[in-house]
């Protein structure tokens, strides 16, 4: 029964806040407002913890006060009522405090930290940082290590949780104990209170000098740690390239360089820690020596043996707590540095957001228009220069050009992975920058040459195209993409088979052709009115490609299609072909028209080897 009661108490305590509650507004870029933003909705349990911690601190001082009363009672002359008759109330009070109140308060404090605050605050903060980061534009992730960004999120959430837990556990408890001690010493002698105030001023001065130094060095250590994580994750993510190019030694040098930087920053942090601890040992030892000596010196002024015992006990306890609390403060300031370091990366404002009055995209026909669209990746190479293009509803348009010509830029602007720097992209007359990003991308299916898979089951990877699809619908889509046969043969390291087998990080357990077939199945299942194909069959052998092309032909019926192609044989039957060069459309027409014109497309066709378009232009920024 007691176990069931305890479990119910733990369950209720753990559900006092909603750790999935969204934050209000963007994260600020200064430390205190950032922490307040991250902790919205969590203050109820924090204040409960503070109240229990204060009560526990006062209980500590009350215990020392009762000790002094017991000493005075023992030293007092005997009375006719006897010791228990005269001081039974004192013994009962001491037992109630030490055996009931103190265990309940410290147990409640432990429950608050381990169940109410720790797990919930960590999830609350991490979920908010995750949501804010995942809504960043593609360019945010293009400019940073994936591992570094992930490390910053975990680091900030973990550190902020530790700050809250330790503030409730040690700092609040310590301040309550100091306040209670001041009241006790003031009641014994105002001189003792003065000595405590002078000592506390020395203690705070020392903290004020050392803690900012520790915070700054902790932030530099956190940045170095994130760089090590980013470097290691980057290497592991590209391990096949490392192996193929015998790049182990080069990666080793880069990793060791980052690790050496982390070692240096950690040593600098350790130097500050050591100086901090040595100073604290001296300051903590000073307190009981001065206070007990002063109490003894005032013995003639009415200070009782019990008072001296209480002063000695409370100051020794306070001196012990000083080391504990100061170490905790050092840890808190270290975590503040890590939160501040994470904040710099994670509080970056979104550079691509929905308009305040953004509506849901409504696709009725599927017409796509580029109205004098300009985009140059912030002045870098590649892009689109003055594109005027209309794709009729249901039209199948192929986009051809050498690498760097601007093909993928057109697709990226359609999907609003970037905002056009000039002009507008419209779908059925609706400017894509004025509709919600989610509704826009729901209406576009896409299969790319570089197909990424999640380390989840084959079933989940295909269902990503339409999360509410049934298993039967997923399997039907896989069959249409010629993927069903090899999926049924899959087996992972955990013994899962077929559609339940996990595919490994980024689908590493599959061949390129297998990944593209799963991506095709995903697009087939999504069944969006607009379909984008970026060399969707490039990784397939000729026999499978023929089958897939037939499936694609059926899938494209009734849809508006944009197909980027290097293998010109795959797009010769499209309704229209445009040829791009240096960000501009230089030719357009049917396959036959373009061959007859004898221009750039005809030259591509003539020199095509193995069915692929040669790459003789600069690498395109978006590809």
Coordinates of C-alpha atoms in Angstrom, one line a residue:
X1 CA 0.0 0.0 0.0
X2 CA 2.8 2.4 0.9
X3 CA 4.5 1.6 -2.4
X4 CA 1.3 2.3 -4.4
X5 CA 0.8 5.6 -2.5
X6 CA 4.3 6.6 -3.2
X7 CA 4.0 5.8 -6.9
X8 CA 0.7 7.9 -7.1
X9 CA 2.5 10.8 -5.4
X10 CA 5.4 10.5 -7.8
X11 CA 3.1 10.3 -10.8
X12 CA 1.1 13.4 -9.7
X13 CA 4.3 15.3 -8.9
X14 CA 5.7 14.5 -12.4
X15 CA 2.7 15.9 -14.2
X16 CA 2.3 19.3 -12.6
X17 CA 3.6 21.0 -15.7
X18 CA 3.2 20.3 -19.4
X19 CA 6.7 19.8 -20.8
X20 CA 5.4 20.0 -24.4
X21 CA 3.9 23.5 -24.0
X22 CA 5.1 25.7 -26.8
X23 CA 7.0 28.9 -26.0
X24 CA 5.6 32.3 -26.7
X25 CA 7.6 34.2 -29.3
X26 CA 11.2 33.8 -30.5
X27 CA 14.1 33.1 -28.2
X28 CA 15.8 36.3 -27.0
X29 CA 19.6 36.7 -27.7
X30 CA 20.5 37.8 -24.2
X31 CA 21.0 35.4 -21.3
X32 CA 18.4 36.2 -18.7
X33 CA 15.5 36.8 -21.2
X34 CA 16.6 33.6 -23.1
X35 CA 16.4 31.6 -19.8
X36 CA 13.0 33.1 -19.0
X37 CA 11.7 32.2 -22.5
X38 CA 13.0 28.6 -22.2
X39 CA 11.4 28.2 -18.7
X40 CA 7.9 29.5 -19.5
X41 CA 5.3 27.3 -18.0
X42 CA 7.8 25.6 -15.6
X43 CA 7.8 28.2 -12.8
X44 CA 5.0 26.6 -10.8
X45 CA 7.1 23.5 -9.9
X46 CA 10.2 25.7 -9.5
X47 CA 8.5 27.8 -6.9
X48 CA 7.2 24.7 -5.1
X49 CA 10.8 23.5 -5.0
X50 CA 12.0 26.9 -3.7
X51 CA 9.4 26.9 -0.9
X52 CA 10.4 23.3 0.2
X53 CA 14.1 24.2 0.0
X54 CA 13.6 27.3 2.2
X55 CA 11.7 25.3 4.8
X56 CA 14.4 22.7 4.8
X57 CA 17.1 25.4 5.3
X58 CA 15.2 26.8 8.3
X59 CA 14.8 23.4 9.7
X60 CA 18.6 23.0 9.7
X61 CA 19.1 26.1 11.8
X62 CA 16.2 25.1 14.1
X63 CA 18.0 21.9 14.7
X64 CA 21.1 23.8 15.9
X65 CA 19.0 26.0 18.1
X66 CA 17.4 23.0 19.8
X67 CA 20.8 21.6 20.3
X68 CA 21.7 24.8 22.3
X69 CA 18.6 24.5 24.4
X70 CA 19.3 20.8 25.2
X71 CA 22.9 21.8 26.3
X72 CA 21.5 24.5 28.6
X73 CA 18.9 22.1 29.9
X74 CA 21.5 19.5 30.7
X75 CA 23.8 22.1 32.4
X76 CA 20.9 23.6 34.4
X77 CA 20.5 22.6 38.1
X78 CA 18.2 19.7 38.8
X79 CA 14.6 20.4 39.8
X80 CA 11.9 18.5 41.8
X81 CA 10.0 17.7 38.6
X82 CA 13.0 15.9 37.1
X83 CA 14.6 16.4 33.7
X84 CA 11.7 14.9 31.7
X85 CA 9.2 16.8 33.7
X86 CA 10.9 20.1 33.2
X87 CA 12.1 19.6 29.6
X88 CA 9.9 16.9 28.1
X89 CA 8.4 19.5 25.7
X90 CA 12.0 20.2 24.5
X91 CA 12.7 16.5 23.9
X92 CA 9.3 16.0 22.1
X93 CA 9.9 19.1 19.9
X94 CA 13.4 17.9 19.0
X95 CA 12.1 14.4 18.1
X96 CA 9.3 15.8 16.0
X97 CA 11.7 18.1 14.2
X98 CA 14.4 15.5 13.6
X99 CA 12.3 12.4 13.0
X100 CA 9.2 13.9 11.2
X101 CA 9.6 17.4 9.8
X102 CA 13.2 17.1 8.6
X103 CA 12.8 13.8 6.7
X104 CA 9.6 15.0 5.1
X105 CA 11.1 18.2 4.0
X106 CA 14.3 16.7 2.6
X107 CA 12.3 13.9 1.0
X108 CA 10.0 16.4 -0.6
X109 CA 13.0 18.3 -1.8
X110 CA 14.5 15.2 -3.4
X111 CA 11.2 14.4 -5.0
X112 CA 10.9 17.9 -6.4
X113 CA 14.3 17.8 -8.0
X114 CA 14.3 14.2 -9.3
X115 CA 10.7 14.0 -10.5
X116 CA 9.1 17.4 -10.8
X117 CA 11.9 19.6 -11.9
X118 CA 14.7 17.6 -13.6
X119 CA 12.9 15.5 -16.2
X120 CA 10.2 18.0 -17.0
X121 CA 12.4 21.1 -17.3
X122 CA 14.8 19.2 -19.5
X123 CA 12.1 18.1 -21.9
X124 CA 10.4 21.5 -21.8
X125 CA 13.7 23.3 -22.8
X126 CA 14.9 20.7 -25.3
X127 CA 11.5 20.6 -27.1
X128 CA 11.5 24.4 -27.5
X129 CA 15.0 24.5 -28.8
X130 CA 14.3 21.6 -31.1
X131 CA 11.2 23.2 -32.5
X132 CA 12.9 26.6 -33.0
X133 CA 15.9 25.0 -34.7
X134 CA 13.9 22.6 -36.9
X135 CA 11.9 25.6 -38.3
X136 CA 15.1 27.3 -39.5
X137 CA 15.6 27.7 -43.2
X138 CA 17.8 25.4 -45.2
X139 CA 20.5 28.0 -45.3
X140 CA 20.9 27.9 -41.5
X141 CA 21.9 24.2 -41.7
X142 CA 24.0 24.8 -44.8
X143 CA 26.3 27.0 -42.8
X144 CA 27.0 24.8 -39.7
X145 CA 27.9 21.2 -38.7
X146 CA 24.8 19.1 -38.0
X147 CA 26.6 17.6 -35.0
X148 CA 27.5 21.0 -33.6
X149 CA 23.9 22.2 -33.8
X150 CA 22.7 19.0 -32.1
X151 CA 25.3 19.4 -29.4
X152 CA 24.3 23.0 -28.7
X153 CA 20.7 22.0 -28.2
X154 CA 21.5 19.1 -25.8
X155 CA 24.1 21.2 -24.0
X156 CA 21.8 24.2 -23.5
X157 CA 18.9 22.1 -22.3
X158 CA 21.0 20.0 -20.0
X159 CA 22.8 23.0 -18.5
X160 CA 19.7 25.0 -18.0
X161 CA 18.1 22.1 -16.2
X162 CA 21.1 21.7 -13.9
X163 CA 21.0 25.5 -13.2
X164 CA 17.4 25.2 -12.0
X165 CA 17.9 22.0 -10.0
X166 CA 21.0 23.2 -8.3
X167 CA 19.5 26.7 -7.6
X168 CA 16.6 25.0 -5.8
X169 CA 18.8 22.4 -4.1
X170 CA 21.8 24.3 -3.0
X171 CA 21.5 28.1 -3.5
X172 CA 18.0 28.6 -2.1
X173 CA 18.7 26.1 0.7
X174 CA 21.9 27.9 1.5
X175 CA 20.4 31.4 1.5
X176 CA 17.6 30.2 3.8
X177 CA 20.2 28.7 6.1
X178 CA 22.3 31.9 6.2
X179 CA 19.2 33.9 6.9
X180 CA 18.2 31.6 9.7
X181 CA 21.7 31.7 11.1
X182 CA 21.7 35.5 11.1
X183 CA 18.5 35.5 13.1
X184 CA 19.9 32.9 15.6
X185 CA 23.2 34.8 16.1
X186 CA 21.4 38.2 16.3
X187 CA 19.3 36.8 19.1
X188 CA 22.4 35.6 21.0
X189 CA 24.4 38.8 20.4
X190 CA 24.4 41.6 17.9
X191 CA 28.2 41.4 17.7
X192 CA 27.9 37.8 16.4
X193 CA 25.6 39.1 13.7
X194 CA 28.1 41.8 12.8
X195 CA 30.9 39.2 12.5
X196 CA 28.7 37.0 10.3
X197 CA 27.9 40.0 8.1
X198 CA 31.6 40.9 7.6
X199 CA 32.4 37.3 6.8
X200 CA 29.5 37.1 4.3
X201 CA 30.7 40.3 2.6
X202 CA 34.2 38.7 2.2
X203 CA 32.6 35.6 0.8
X204 CA 30.4 37.4 -1.7
X205 CA 33.4 39.6 -2.8
X206 CA 35.4 36.4 -3.6
X207 CA 32.4 34.9 -5.6
X208 CA 32.0 38.2 -7.5
X209 CA 35.6 38.0 -8.7
X210 CA 35.8 34.3 -9.5
X211 CA 32.4 33.3 -10.9
X212 CA 32.5 35.5 -14.0
X213 CA 35.9 34.1 -14.8
X214 CA 34.6 30.6 -14.5
X215 CA 31.6 31.4 -16.6
X216 CA 33.7 32.9 -19.4
X217 CA 36.1 30.0 -19.5
X218 CA 33.2 27.5 -19.4
X219 CA 31.7 29.1 -22.5
X220 CA 35.0 28.8 -24.4
X221 CA 35.2 25.2 -23.3
X222 CA 31.7 24.5 -24.5
X223 CA 32.4 26.0 -27.9
X224 CA 35.5 23.8 -28.2
X225 CA 33.5 20.8 -27.2
X226 CA 30.8 21.5 -29.8
X227 CA 33.5 21.8 -32.5
X228 CA 34.9 18.4 -31.5
X229 CA 31.4 16.9 -31.8
X230 CA 30.8 18.6 -35.1
X231 CA 34.1 17.4 -36.5
X232 CA 33.6 13.8 -35.4
X233 CA 30.0 13.6 -36.6
X234 CA 31.0 15.2 -39.9
X235 CA 33.7 12.5 -40.4
X236 CA 31.5 9.6 -39.4
X237 CA 28.6 10.9 -41.6
X238 CA 31.0 10.8 -44.6
X239 CA 32.9 7.7 -43.5
X240 CA 32.6 6.1 -47.0
X241 CA 34.3 9.1 -48.6
X242 CA 37.0 9.0 -46.0
X243 CA 37.7 5.3 -46.8
X244 CA 37.5 5.7 -50.5
X245 CA 40.0 8.6 -50.6
X246 CA 42.2 7.2 -47.8
X247 CA 41.5 10.3 -45.8
X248 CA 42.0 8.7 -42.4
X249 CA 45.2 10.6 -41.6
X250 CA 43.7 13.9 -42.7
X251 CA 40.6 13.4 -40.6
X252 CA 42.8 12.3 -37.7
X253 CA 44.8 15.6 -37.9
X254 CA 41.6 17.7 -38.0
X255 CA 40.0 15.8 -35.1
X256 CA 43.2 15.9 -33.0
X257 CA 43.5 19.6 -33.6
X258 CA 39.9 20.2 -32.4
X259 CA 40.6 17.9 -29.4
X260 CA 43.8 19.8 -28.5
X261 CA 41.8 23.0 -28.5
X262 CA 39.3 21.4 -26.2
X263 CA 42.1 20.2 -24.0
X264 CA 43.6 23.7 -23.7
X265 CA 40.2 25.3 -22.9
X266 CA 39.5 22.6 -20.3
X267 CA 42.8 23.1 -18.6
X268 CA 42.1 26.9 -18.5
X269 CA 38.8 26.1 -16.9
X270 CA 40.4 23.8 -14.5
X271 CA 42.9 26.5 -13.4
X272 CA 40.0 28.8 -12.5
X273 CA 38.3 25.9 -10.6
X274 CA 41.4 25.2 -8.6
X275 CA 41.9 28.8 -7.5
X276 CA 38.3 29.0 -6.6
X277 CA 38.4 25.9 -4.3
X278 CA 41.6 27.0 -2.5
X279 CA 40.1 30.4 -1.7
X280 CA 36.9 28.8 -0.4
X281 CA 38.8 26.4 1.9
X282 CA 40.4 29.4 3.6
X283 CA 37.2 31.5 3.8
X284 CA 35.1 28.6 5.0
X285 CA 37.7 27.7 7.7
X286 CA 37.7 31.3 8.9
X287 CA 34.0 31.3 9.9
X288 CA 33.8 28.8 12.8
X289 CA 37.2 30.0 14.3
X290 CA 36.1 33.6 14.5
X291 CA 32.5 33.0 15.5
X292 CA 33.2 30.4 18.3
X293 CA 36.1 32.5 19.6
X294 CA 33.9 35.6 19.7
X295 CA 31.2 33.6 21.6
X296 CA 33.7 32.4 24.1
X297 CA 35.1 35.9 24.6
X298 CA 31.6 37.1 25.3
X299 CA 30.9 34.4 27.9
X300 CA 30.8 36.9 30.7
X301 CA 28.2 38.9 28.9
X302 CA 25.4 36.4 29.4
X303 CA 26.2 34.0 26.6
X304 CA 25.3 30.5 27.8
X305 CA 27.1 27.2 27.2
X306 CA 24.1 26.3 25.0
X307 CA 24.6 29.5 23.0
X308 CA 28.2 28.6 22.4
X309 CA 27.2 25.1 21.4
X310 CA 24.6 26.4 19.0
X311 CA 27.0 29.0 17.6
X312 CA 29.6 26.3 17.1
X313 CA 27.2 23.8 15.5
X314 CA 25.6 26.3 13.2
X315 CA 28.8 28.0 12.0
X316 CA 30.5 24.6 11.4
X317 CA 27.5 23.5 9.4
X318 CA 27.5 26.8 7.6
X319 CA 31.2 26.5 6.8
X320 CA 30.6 23.0 5.4
X321 CA 27.7 24.3 3.4
X322 CA 29.9 27.2 2.1
X323 CA 32.1 24.7 0.2
X324 CA 29.2 22.8 -1.1
X325 CA 27.2 25.9 -2.2
X326 CA 30.3 27.6 -3.6
X327 CA 31.1 24.5 -5.6
X328 CA 27.5 24.4 -6.8
X329 CA 27.7 28.1 -7.8
X330 CA 30.9 27.3 -9.7
X331 CA 29.0 24.5 -11.5
X332 CA 26.0 26.9 -12.1
X333 CA 28.2 29.6 -13.6
X334 CA 29.9 26.9 -15.7
X335 CA 26.5 25.9 -17.0
X336 CA 25.5 29.6 -17.5
X337 CA 28.5 29.8 -19.9
X338 CA 27.3 26.7 -21.8
X339 CA 23.8 28.1 -22.0
X340 CA 25.1 31.4 -23.3
X341 CA 27.3 29.6 -25.8
X342 CA 24.3 27.5 -27.0
X343 CA 22.1 30.6 -27.1
X344 CA 24.4 32.4 -29.6
X345 CA 23.7 29.6 -32.1
X346 CA 20.2 28.6 -31.2
X347 CA 18.6 32.0 -30.8
X348 CA 19.3 33.1 -34.4
X349 CA 16.1 34.6 -35.8
X350 CA 14.3 32.7 -38.6
X351 CA 15.2 34.2 -41.9
X352 CA 12.3 32.5 -43.7
X353 CA 8.9 32.6 -42.0
X354 CA 5.3 32.5 -42.9
X355 CA 3.7 35.9 -43.6
X356 CA 1.5 37.1 -40.7
X357 CA -1.6 36.6 -42.8
X358 CA -0.4 33.5 -44.6
X359 CA -3.2 31.4 -46.0
X360 CA -3.3 27.7 -46.8
X361 CA -2.2 27.0 -50.4
X362 CA -5.2 25.8 -52.5
X363 CA -4.2 24.0 -55.7
X364 CA -7.0 23.8 -58.1
X365 CA -5.3 23.5 -61.5
X366 CA -1.6 23.3 -60.8
X367 CA -0.3 26.2 -62.8
X368 CA 3.2 27.5 -61.9
X369 CA 4.5 30.9 -62.8
X370 CA 7.9 32.5 -62.3
X371 CA 7.4 36.3 -62.7
X372 CA 10.8 37.9 -63.4
X373 CA 12.4 35.9 -60.6
X374 CA 15.8 36.9 -59.4
X375 CA 17.9 35.0 -56.9
X376 CA 21.8 34.9 -56.6
X377 CA 22.4 33.2 -53.2
X378 CA 23.3 36.5 -51.6
X379 CA 25.6 37.5 -54.5
X380 CA 27.4 34.1 -54.7
X381 CA 27.6 32.1 -57.9
X382 CA 24.6 30.3 -59.4
X383 CA 21.0 31.3 -59.2
X384 CA 18.3 32.7 -61.4
X385 CA 18.4 35.9 -63.3
X386 CA 15.1 37.4 -64.5
X387 CA 13.2 34.1 -65.0
X388 CA 9.8 34.5 -66.7
X389 CA 8.2 31.1 -67.1
X390 CA 4.7 29.7 -67.0
X391 CA 4.0 25.9 -66.6
X392 CA 0.5 25.1 -67.6
X393 CA -1.7 22.9 -65.4
X394 CA -0.8 19.2 -66.1
X395 CA 2.2 20.2 -68.2
X396 CA 5.3 18.1 -68.0
X397 CA 8.3 20.4 -68.1
X398 CA 11.9 19.2 -68.3
X399 CA 14.8 21.5 -67.2
X400 CA 18.2 20.9 -68.8
X401 CA 21.5 22.6 -68.3
X402 CA 25.0 22.1 -67.1
X403 CA 25.8 22.2 -63.4
X404 CA 25.5 25.7 -62.1
X405 CA 23.0 26.7 -64.7
X406 CA 20.2 27.4 -62.2
X407 CA 18.0 24.3 -62.5
X408 CA 17.9 23.4 -58.8
X409 CA 17.4 27.0 -58.0
X410 CA 14.1 27.0 -59.8
X411 CA 13.0 24.0 -57.7
X412 CA 14.3 25.5 -54.4
X413 CA 12.4 28.7 -55.1
X414 CA 9.2 26.8 -55.9
X415 CA 9.5 24.9 -52.6
X416 CA 10.4 28.2 -50.9
X417 CA 13.6 26.8 -49.4
X418 CA 14.7 30.3 -50.2
X419 CA 12.8 33.5 -50.9
X420 CA 13.2 35.1 -54.3
X421 CA 15.3 38.3 -54.1
X422 CA 13.2 39.8 -56.9
X423 CA 9.9 38.9 -58.6
X424 CA 7.6 36.1 -57.4
X425 CA 6.8 32.4 -57.8
X426 CA 3.1 31.7 -58.0
X427 CA 1.0 28.5 -57.9
X428 CA -2.5 29.0 -59.3
X429 CA -2.0 32.8 -58.8
X430 CA -0.9 32.4 -55.2
X431 CA 2.5 33.9 -54.3
X432 CA 4.4 31.1 -52.5
X433 CA 5.8 33.6 -50.0
X434 CA 2.2 34.4 -48.9
X435 CA 1.0 30.9 -48.1
X436 CA 2.1 28.7 -45.2
X437 CA 5.3 26.7 -45.9
X438 CA 3.6 23.5 -44.6
X439 CA 0.7 23.8 -47.0
X440 CA 3.0 24.6 -49.9
X441 CA 5.2 21.5 -49.4
X442 CA 2.2 19.3 -48.8
X443 CA 1.1 20.0 -52.4
X444 CA 4.5 19.1 -54.0
X445 CA 5.9 15.6 -54.3
X446 CA 9.7 15.3 -54.9
X447 CA 12.2 12.7 -55.8
X448 CA 15.9 13.8 -55.8
X449 CA 19.1 12.3 -57.0
X450 CA 20.5 12.4 -53.5
X451 CA 17.8 10.6 -51.6
X452 CA 18.0 10.8 -47.8
X453 CA 16.5 8.1 -45.6
X454 CA 15.7 8.1 -41.9
X455 CA 17.1 5.4 -39.7
X456 CA 13.6 4.0 -39.3
X457 CA 11.7 1.2 -40.8
X458 CA 11.1 1.0 -44.5
X459 CA 7.4 1.3 -43.7
X460 CA 8.0 4.6 -41.9
X461 CA 10.3 6.0 -44.5
X462 CA 7.7 5.5 -47.3
X463 CA 4.8 6.6 -45.0
X464 CA 6.6 9.9 -44.5
X465 CA 5.0 11.0 -47.7
X466 CA 1.5 10.6 -46.1
X467 CA 1.6 9.9 -42.4
X468 CA -2.1 8.7 -42.3
X469 CA -1.6 6.1 -44.9
X470 CA -2.4 2.5 -44.1
X471 CA 0.1 -0.4 -44.3
X472 CA -1.7 -1.7 -47.4
X473 CA -1.4 1.7 -49.1
X474 CA 2.3 1.9 -48.3
X475 CA 2.9 -1.6 -49.7
X476 CA 0.9 -0.8 -52.8
X477 CA 3.1 2.3 -53.4
X478 CA 6.2 0.3 -52.9
X479 CA 5.0 -2.2 -55.5
X480 CA 4.4 0.6 -58.0
X481 CA 7.9 1.8 -57.4
X482 CA 9.4 -1.7 -58.0
X483 CA 10.6 -1.6 -54.3
X484 CA 8.4 -4.3 -52.7
X485 CA 10.6 -7.3 -53.7
X486 CA 13.9 -6.0 -52.2
X487 CA 12.1 -4.6 -49.1
X488 CA 10.8 -8.0 -48.2
X489 CA 14.3 -9.3 -48.2
X490 CA 15.6 -6.7 -45.8
X491 CA 16.9 -7.6 -42.3
X492 CA 18.6 -5.4 -39.8
X493 CA 20.9 -6.0 -36.8
X494 CA 18.0 -6.2 -34.4
X495 CA 16.4 -9.0 -36.3
X496 CA 13.6 -6.9 -37.8
X497 CA 12.6 -8.0 -41.3
X498 CA 10.9 -6.7 -44.4
X499 CA 9.0 -3.5 -44.0
X500 CA 9.9 -3.3 -40.3
X501 CA 13.7 -3.4 -40.9
X502 CA 15.5 -0.2 -40.2
X503 CA 17.5 1.3 -43.0
X504 CA 20.5 2.8 -41.2
X505 CA 21.5 6.4 -40.9
X506 CA 20.6 8.2 -44.2
X507 CA 19.7 4.8 -45.6
X508 CA 23.3 3.5 -45.7
X509 CA 22.2 -0.1 -45.7
X510 CA 20.6 0.4 -49.2
X511 CA 22.1 0.8 -52.6
X512 CA 21.6 4.1 -54.4
X513 CA 19.0 2.5 -56.6
X514 CA 17.1 1.1 -53.7
X515 CA 17.0 4.4 -51.9
X516 CA 15.6 6.1 -55.0
X517 CA 12.9 3.4 -55.3
X518 CA 11.8 4.0 -51.7
X519 CA 11.8 7.8 -52.5
X520 CA 9.7 7.1 -55.5
X521 CA 7.3 5.0 -53.4
X522 CA 7.1 7.9 -50.9
X523 CA 6.2 10.4 -53.7
X524 CA 3.6 7.9 -55.2
X525 CA 2.0 7.6 -51.8
X526 CA 1.9 11.3 -51.3
X527 CA 0.1 11.8 -54.6
X528 CA 0.6 15.6 -54.6
X529 CA -0.8 17.6 -57.6
X530 CA 2.7 18.9 -58.4
X531 CA 5.6 16.6 -58.9
X532 CA 9.3 17.5 -59.0
X533 CA 11.8 14.9 -60.3
X534 CA 15.5 15.7 -59.8
X535 CA 17.2 13.0 -61.9
X536 CA 14.8 10.5 -60.2
X537 CA 16.1 7.4 -62.0
X538 CA 19.8 8.2 -62.3
X539 CA 20.8 5.5 -59.8
X540 CA 18.8 2.7 -61.5
X541 CA 20.0 0.1 -63.9
X542 CA 18.5 0.1 -67.4
X543 CA 16.0 -2.7 -66.8
X544 CA 14.7 -1.3 -63.5
X545 CA 14.7 2.2 -65.0
X546 CA 12.4 1.1 -67.8
X547 CA 9.9 -0.3 -65.3
X548 CA 10.2 2.8 -63.1
X549 CA 9.7 5.1 -66.1
X550 CA 6.5 3.3 -66.9
X551 CA 5.4 3.7 -63.3
X552 CA 6.4 7.4 -63.4
X553 CA 4.4 7.9 -66.6
X554 CA 1.3 6.7 -64.8
X555 CA 2.1 8.7 -61.7
X556 CA 2.6 11.9 -63.7
X557 CA -0.9 11.7 -65.3
X558 CA -3.0 14.7 -64.3
X559 CA -0.1 16.4 -62.4
X560 CA 2.1 19.4 -63.2
X561 CA 5.6 18.0 -63.4
X562 CA 9.1 19.6 -63.3
X563 CA 11.9 17.2 -64.1
X564 CA 15.6 18.1 -63.9
X565 CA 17.6 15.8 -66.0
X566 CA 21.2 15.1 -66.9
X567 CA 20.2 11.9 -68.8
X568 CA 18.5 13.4 -71.7
X569 CA 16.9 10.2 -72.9
X570 CA 14.7 10.3 -69.8
X571 CA 13.0 13.6 -70.7
X572 CA 12.8 13.5 -74.5
X573 CA 9.0 12.7 -74.3
X574 CA 8.2 15.6 -72.0
X575 CA 5.7 18.2 -73.2
X576 CA 8.3 21.0 -73.1
X577 CA 12.0 21.3 -72.4
X578 CA 13.8 24.5 -71.3
X579 CA 17.5 24.9 -71.4
X580 CA 19.3 27.0 -68.8
X581 CA 22.7 28.6 -68.9
X582 CA 24.2 31.0 -66.3
X583 CA 20.9 31.5 -64.5
X584 CA 18.8 32.2 -67.6
X585 CA 16.5 30.3 -69.9
X586 CA 18.3 30.3 -73.3
X587 CA 16.1 27.8 -75.2
X588 CA 12.7 26.1 -74.9
X589 CA 10.6 23.8 -77.0
X590 CA 10.0 20.1 -77.6
X591 CA 12.8 17.6 -77.9
X592 CA 12.4 17.6 -81.7
X593 CA 12.2 21.4 -82.0
X594 CA 15.3 21.9 -79.9
X595 CA 17.3 19.3 -82.0
X596 CA 16.2 21.0 -85.2
X597 CA 17.2 24.5 -83.8
X598 CA 20.8 23.2 -83.5
X599 CA 21.5 25.2 -80.3
X600 CA 22.9 24.3 -76.9
X601 CA 20.4 21.4 -76.4
X602 CA 21.4 19.9 -79.7
X603 CA 25.1 20.1 -78.7
X604 CA 24.3 18.4 -75.4
X605 CA 22.5 15.7 -77.2
X606 CA 25.3 15.1 -79.7
X607 CA 28.1 14.8 -77.2
X608 CA 26.1 12.9 -74.7
X609 CA 28.0 9.7 -73.6
X610 CA 26.1 6.9 -71.9
X611 CA 23.0 9.0 -71.9
X612 CA 24.3 11.7 -69.4
X613 CA 24.8 15.4 -69.9
X614 CA 28.4 16.4 -69.4
X615 CA 29.2 18.8 -66.6
X616 CA 31.3 21.6 -68.1
X617 CA 30.0 24.5 -66.1
X618 CA 30.8 25.7 -62.5
X619 CA 29.2 23.7 -59.7
X620 CA 25.7 25.1 -58.8
X621 CA 25.3 26.4 -55.3
X622 CA 22.0 24.6 -54.8
X623 CA 23.1 21.2 -56.2

